[in-house]
PDB file of C-alpha atoms in Angstrom:
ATOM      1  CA  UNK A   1     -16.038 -61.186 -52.534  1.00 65.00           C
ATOM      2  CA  UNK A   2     -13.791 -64.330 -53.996  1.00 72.00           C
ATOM      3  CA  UNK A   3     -13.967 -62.719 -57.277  1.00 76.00           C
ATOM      4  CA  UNK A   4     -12.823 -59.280 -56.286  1.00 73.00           C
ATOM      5  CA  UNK A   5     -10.344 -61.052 -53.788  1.00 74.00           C
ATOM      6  CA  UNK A   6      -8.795 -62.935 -56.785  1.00 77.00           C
ATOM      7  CA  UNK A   7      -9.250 -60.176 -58.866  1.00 78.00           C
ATOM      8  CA  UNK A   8      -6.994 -58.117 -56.335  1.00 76.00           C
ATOM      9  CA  UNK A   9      -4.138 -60.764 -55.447  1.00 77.00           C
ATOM     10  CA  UNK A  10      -4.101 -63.194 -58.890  1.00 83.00           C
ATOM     11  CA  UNK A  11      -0.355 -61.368 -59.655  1.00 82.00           C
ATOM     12  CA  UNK A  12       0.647 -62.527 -55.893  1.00 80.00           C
ATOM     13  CA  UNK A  13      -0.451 -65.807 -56.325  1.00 83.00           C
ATOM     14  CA  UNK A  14       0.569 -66.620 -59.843  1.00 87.00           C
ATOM     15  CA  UNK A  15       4.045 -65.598 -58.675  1.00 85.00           C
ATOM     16  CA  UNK A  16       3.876 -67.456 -55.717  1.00 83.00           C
ATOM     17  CA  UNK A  17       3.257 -70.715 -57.963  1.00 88.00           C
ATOM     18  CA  UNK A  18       6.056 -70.021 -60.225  1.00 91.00           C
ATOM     19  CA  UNK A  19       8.122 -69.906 -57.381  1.00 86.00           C
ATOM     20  CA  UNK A  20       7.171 -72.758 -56.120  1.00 87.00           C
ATOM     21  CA  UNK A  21       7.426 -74.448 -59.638  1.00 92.00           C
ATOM     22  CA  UNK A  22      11.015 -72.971 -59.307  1.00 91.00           C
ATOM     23  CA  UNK A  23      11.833 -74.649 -56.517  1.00 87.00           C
ATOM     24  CA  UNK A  24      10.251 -78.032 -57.676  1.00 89.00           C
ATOM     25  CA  UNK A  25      12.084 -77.596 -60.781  1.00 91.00           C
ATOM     26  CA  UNK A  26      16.014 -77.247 -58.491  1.00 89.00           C
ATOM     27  CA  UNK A  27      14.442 -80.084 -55.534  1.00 86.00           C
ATOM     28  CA  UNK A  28      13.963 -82.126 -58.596  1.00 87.00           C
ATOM     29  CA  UNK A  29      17.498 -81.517 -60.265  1.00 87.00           C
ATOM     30  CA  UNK A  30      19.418 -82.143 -57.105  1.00 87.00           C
ATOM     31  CA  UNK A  31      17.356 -84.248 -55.115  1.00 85.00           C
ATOM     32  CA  UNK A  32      18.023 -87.426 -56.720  1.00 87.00           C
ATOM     33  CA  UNK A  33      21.659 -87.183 -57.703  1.00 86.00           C
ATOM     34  CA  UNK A  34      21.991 -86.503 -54.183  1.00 86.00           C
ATOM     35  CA  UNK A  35      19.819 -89.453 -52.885  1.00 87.00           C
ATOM     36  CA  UNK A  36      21.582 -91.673 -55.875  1.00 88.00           C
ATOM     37  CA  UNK A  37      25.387 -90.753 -54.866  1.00 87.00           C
ATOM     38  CA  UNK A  38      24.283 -91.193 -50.873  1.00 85.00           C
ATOM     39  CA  UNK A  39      23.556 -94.719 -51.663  1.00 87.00           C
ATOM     40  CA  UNK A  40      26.064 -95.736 -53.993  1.00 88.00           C
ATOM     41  CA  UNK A  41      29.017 -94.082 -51.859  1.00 86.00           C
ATOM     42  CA  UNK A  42      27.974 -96.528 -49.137  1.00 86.00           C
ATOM     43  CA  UNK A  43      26.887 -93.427 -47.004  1.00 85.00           C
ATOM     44  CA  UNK A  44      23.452 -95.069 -46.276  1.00 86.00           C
ATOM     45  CA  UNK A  45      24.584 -98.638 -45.103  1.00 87.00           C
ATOM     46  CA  UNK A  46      27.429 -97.227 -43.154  1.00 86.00           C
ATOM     47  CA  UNK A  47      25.076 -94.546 -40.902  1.00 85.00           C
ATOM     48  CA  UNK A  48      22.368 -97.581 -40.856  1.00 87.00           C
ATOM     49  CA  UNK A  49      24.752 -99.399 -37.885  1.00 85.00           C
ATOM     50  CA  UNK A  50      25.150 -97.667 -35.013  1.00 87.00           C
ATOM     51  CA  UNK A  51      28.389 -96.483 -33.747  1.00 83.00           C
ATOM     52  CA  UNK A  52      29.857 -97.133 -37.113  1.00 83.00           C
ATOM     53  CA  UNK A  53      32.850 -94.699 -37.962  1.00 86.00           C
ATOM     54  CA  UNK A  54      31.659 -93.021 -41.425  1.00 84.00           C
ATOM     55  CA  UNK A  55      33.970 -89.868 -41.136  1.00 85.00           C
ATOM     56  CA  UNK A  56      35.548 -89.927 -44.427  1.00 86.00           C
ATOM     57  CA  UNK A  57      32.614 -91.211 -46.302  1.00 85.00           C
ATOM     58  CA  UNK A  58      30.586 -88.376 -44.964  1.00 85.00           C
ATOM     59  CA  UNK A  59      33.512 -86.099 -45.650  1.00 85.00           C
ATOM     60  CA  UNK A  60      33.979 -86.899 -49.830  1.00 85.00           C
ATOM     61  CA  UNK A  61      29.938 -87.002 -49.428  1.00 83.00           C
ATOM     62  CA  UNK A  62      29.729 -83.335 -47.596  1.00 83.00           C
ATOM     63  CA  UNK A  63      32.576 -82.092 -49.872  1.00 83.00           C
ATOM     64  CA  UNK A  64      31.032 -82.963 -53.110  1.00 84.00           C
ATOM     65  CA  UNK A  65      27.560 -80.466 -52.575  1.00 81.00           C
ATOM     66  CA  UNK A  66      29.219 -77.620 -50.774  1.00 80.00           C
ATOM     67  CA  UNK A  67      27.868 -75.225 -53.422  1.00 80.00           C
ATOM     68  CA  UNK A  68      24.574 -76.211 -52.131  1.00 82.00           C
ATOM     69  CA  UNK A  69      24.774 -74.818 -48.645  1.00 81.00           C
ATOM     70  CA  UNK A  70      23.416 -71.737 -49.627  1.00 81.00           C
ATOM     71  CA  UNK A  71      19.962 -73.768 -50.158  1.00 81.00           C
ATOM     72  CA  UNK A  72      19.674 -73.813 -46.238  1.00 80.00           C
ATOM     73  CA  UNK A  73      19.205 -70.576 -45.378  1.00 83.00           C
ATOM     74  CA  UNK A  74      17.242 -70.221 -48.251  1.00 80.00           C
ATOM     75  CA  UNK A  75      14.775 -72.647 -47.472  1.00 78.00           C
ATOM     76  CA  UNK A  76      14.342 -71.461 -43.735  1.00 81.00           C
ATOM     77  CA  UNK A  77      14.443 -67.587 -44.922  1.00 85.00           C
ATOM     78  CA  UNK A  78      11.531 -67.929 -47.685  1.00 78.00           C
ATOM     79  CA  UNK A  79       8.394 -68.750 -45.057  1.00 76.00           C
ATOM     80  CA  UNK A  80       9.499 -65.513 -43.106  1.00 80.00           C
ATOM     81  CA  UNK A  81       9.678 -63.613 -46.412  1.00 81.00           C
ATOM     82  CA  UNK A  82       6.743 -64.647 -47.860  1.00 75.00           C
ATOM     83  CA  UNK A  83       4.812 -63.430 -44.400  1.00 75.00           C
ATOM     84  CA  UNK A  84       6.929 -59.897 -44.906  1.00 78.00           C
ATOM     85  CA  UNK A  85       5.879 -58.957 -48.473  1.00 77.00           C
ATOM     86  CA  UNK A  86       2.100 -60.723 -48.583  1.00 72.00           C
ATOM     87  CA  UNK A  87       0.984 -60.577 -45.242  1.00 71.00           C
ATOM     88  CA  UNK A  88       1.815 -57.091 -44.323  1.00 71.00           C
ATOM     89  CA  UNK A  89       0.672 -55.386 -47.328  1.00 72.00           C
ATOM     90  CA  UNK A  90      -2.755 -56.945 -47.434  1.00 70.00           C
ATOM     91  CA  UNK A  91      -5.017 -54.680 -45.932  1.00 70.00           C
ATOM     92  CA  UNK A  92      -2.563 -51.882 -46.043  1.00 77.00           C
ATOM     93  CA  UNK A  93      -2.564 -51.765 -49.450  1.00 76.00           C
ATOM     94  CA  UNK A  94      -6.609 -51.529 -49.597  1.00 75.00           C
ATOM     95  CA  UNK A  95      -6.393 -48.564 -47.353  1.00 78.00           C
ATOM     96  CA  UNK A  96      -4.221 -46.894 -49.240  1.00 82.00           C
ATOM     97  CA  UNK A  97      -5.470 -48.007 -52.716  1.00 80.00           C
ATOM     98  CA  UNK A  98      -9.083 -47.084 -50.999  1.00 81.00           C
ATOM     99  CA  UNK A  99     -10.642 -50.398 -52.488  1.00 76.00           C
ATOM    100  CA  UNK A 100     -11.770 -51.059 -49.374  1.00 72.00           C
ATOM    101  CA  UNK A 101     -14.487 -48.518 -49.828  1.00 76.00           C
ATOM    102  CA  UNK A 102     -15.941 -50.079 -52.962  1.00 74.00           C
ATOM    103  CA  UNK A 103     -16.093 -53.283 -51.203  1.00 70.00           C
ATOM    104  CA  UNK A 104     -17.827 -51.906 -47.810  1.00 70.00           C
ATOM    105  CA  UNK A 105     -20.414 -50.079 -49.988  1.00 74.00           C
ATOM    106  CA  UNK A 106     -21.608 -53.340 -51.670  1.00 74.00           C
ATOM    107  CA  UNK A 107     -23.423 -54.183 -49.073  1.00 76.00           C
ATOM    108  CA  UNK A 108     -20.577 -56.017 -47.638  1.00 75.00           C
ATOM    109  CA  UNK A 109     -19.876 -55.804 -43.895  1.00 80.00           C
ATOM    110  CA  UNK A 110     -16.199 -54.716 -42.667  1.00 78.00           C
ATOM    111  CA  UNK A 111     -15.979 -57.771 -40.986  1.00 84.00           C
ATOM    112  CA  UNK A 112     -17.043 -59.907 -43.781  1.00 83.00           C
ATOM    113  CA  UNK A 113     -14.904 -57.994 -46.065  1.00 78.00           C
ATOM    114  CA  UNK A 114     -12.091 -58.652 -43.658  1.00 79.00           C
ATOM    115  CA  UNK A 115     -12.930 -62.280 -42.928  1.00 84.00           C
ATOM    116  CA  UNK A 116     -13.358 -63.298 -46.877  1.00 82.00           C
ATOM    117  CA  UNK A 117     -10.142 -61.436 -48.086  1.00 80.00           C
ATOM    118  CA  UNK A 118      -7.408 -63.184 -45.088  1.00 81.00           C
ATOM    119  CA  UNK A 119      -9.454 -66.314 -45.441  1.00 86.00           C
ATOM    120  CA  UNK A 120      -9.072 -66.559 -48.826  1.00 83.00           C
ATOM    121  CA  UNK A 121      -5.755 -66.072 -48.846  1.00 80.00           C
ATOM    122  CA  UNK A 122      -4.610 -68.214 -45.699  1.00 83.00           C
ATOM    123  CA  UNK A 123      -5.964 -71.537 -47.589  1.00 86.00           C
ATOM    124  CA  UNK A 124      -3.731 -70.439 -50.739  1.00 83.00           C
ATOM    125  CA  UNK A 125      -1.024 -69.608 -48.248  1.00 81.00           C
ATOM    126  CA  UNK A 126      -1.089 -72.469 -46.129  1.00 85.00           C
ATOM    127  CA  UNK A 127      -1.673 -74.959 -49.453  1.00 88.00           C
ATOM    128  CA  UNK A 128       1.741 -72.996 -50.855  1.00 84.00           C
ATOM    129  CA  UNK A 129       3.575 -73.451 -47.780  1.00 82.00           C
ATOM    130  CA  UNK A 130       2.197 -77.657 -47.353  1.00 87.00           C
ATOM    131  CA  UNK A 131       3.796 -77.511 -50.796  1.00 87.00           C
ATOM    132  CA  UNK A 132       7.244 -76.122 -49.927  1.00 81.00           C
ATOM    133  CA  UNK A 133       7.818 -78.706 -46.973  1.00 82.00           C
ATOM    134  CA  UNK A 134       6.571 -81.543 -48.820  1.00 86.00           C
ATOM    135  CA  UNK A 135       8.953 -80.947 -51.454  1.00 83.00           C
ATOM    136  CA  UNK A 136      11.958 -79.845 -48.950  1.00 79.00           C
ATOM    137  CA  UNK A 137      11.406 -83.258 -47.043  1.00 77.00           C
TER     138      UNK A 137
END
């Protein structure tokens, strides 16, 4: 059942790691000039003291990555997308497809059938998505 589950969703999940490789690739680019001009502005020791006016620090810091405010959205937007276009379709698309009726005449039970295919793909789900916020954070 791994095999044919694999066999059915390796397209899905190969694109789902290039995406994520994507994303490592842009966190990776921006992440540490960001962290780099944060400290050396004096952002970092200015917000460290409470009560501290840092206003136009955090202004010439805010100004200087506007062009990556798009990135927020993004990054809240792409669990919620992911769910649309892989967890809808996946038993939908073995009804229609009518794989499901090679696998329930293998001696394979619906539920097992069931059980093994969204298991499967949970774990590689969930280990994609403990990924993403690792690398967001």
């Amino acid at each position: 059942m791994i095999w044919l589950t694999w066999r059915q969703h390796r397209l899905q999940l190969l694109f789902g790691s290039a995406v994520l490789a994507a994303i490592a690739a842009f966190l990776l680019l921006t992440g540490f000039g960001i962290a780099s001009t944060f400290r050396s502005s004096g952002l970092a020791s200015c917000l460290s003291v409470p009560g501290r006016d840092c206003g136009n620090i955090q202004n010439l810091f805010s100004n200087r990555y506007t062009g990556l405010q798009f990135t927020i959205p993004l990054f809240l937007i792409l669990p919620a997308l992911v769910g649309v276009f892989w967890g809808a379709p996946l038993l939908a698309r073995e009804v229609e497809q009518r794989t499901h009726r090679l696998a329930w005449t293998q001696g394979v039970s619906r539920m097992r059938w069931a059980g093994t295919k969204v298991s499967t793909l949970v774990v590689a789900t969930v280990l994609g998505a403990a990924v993403l916020s690792a690398m967001v954070s």
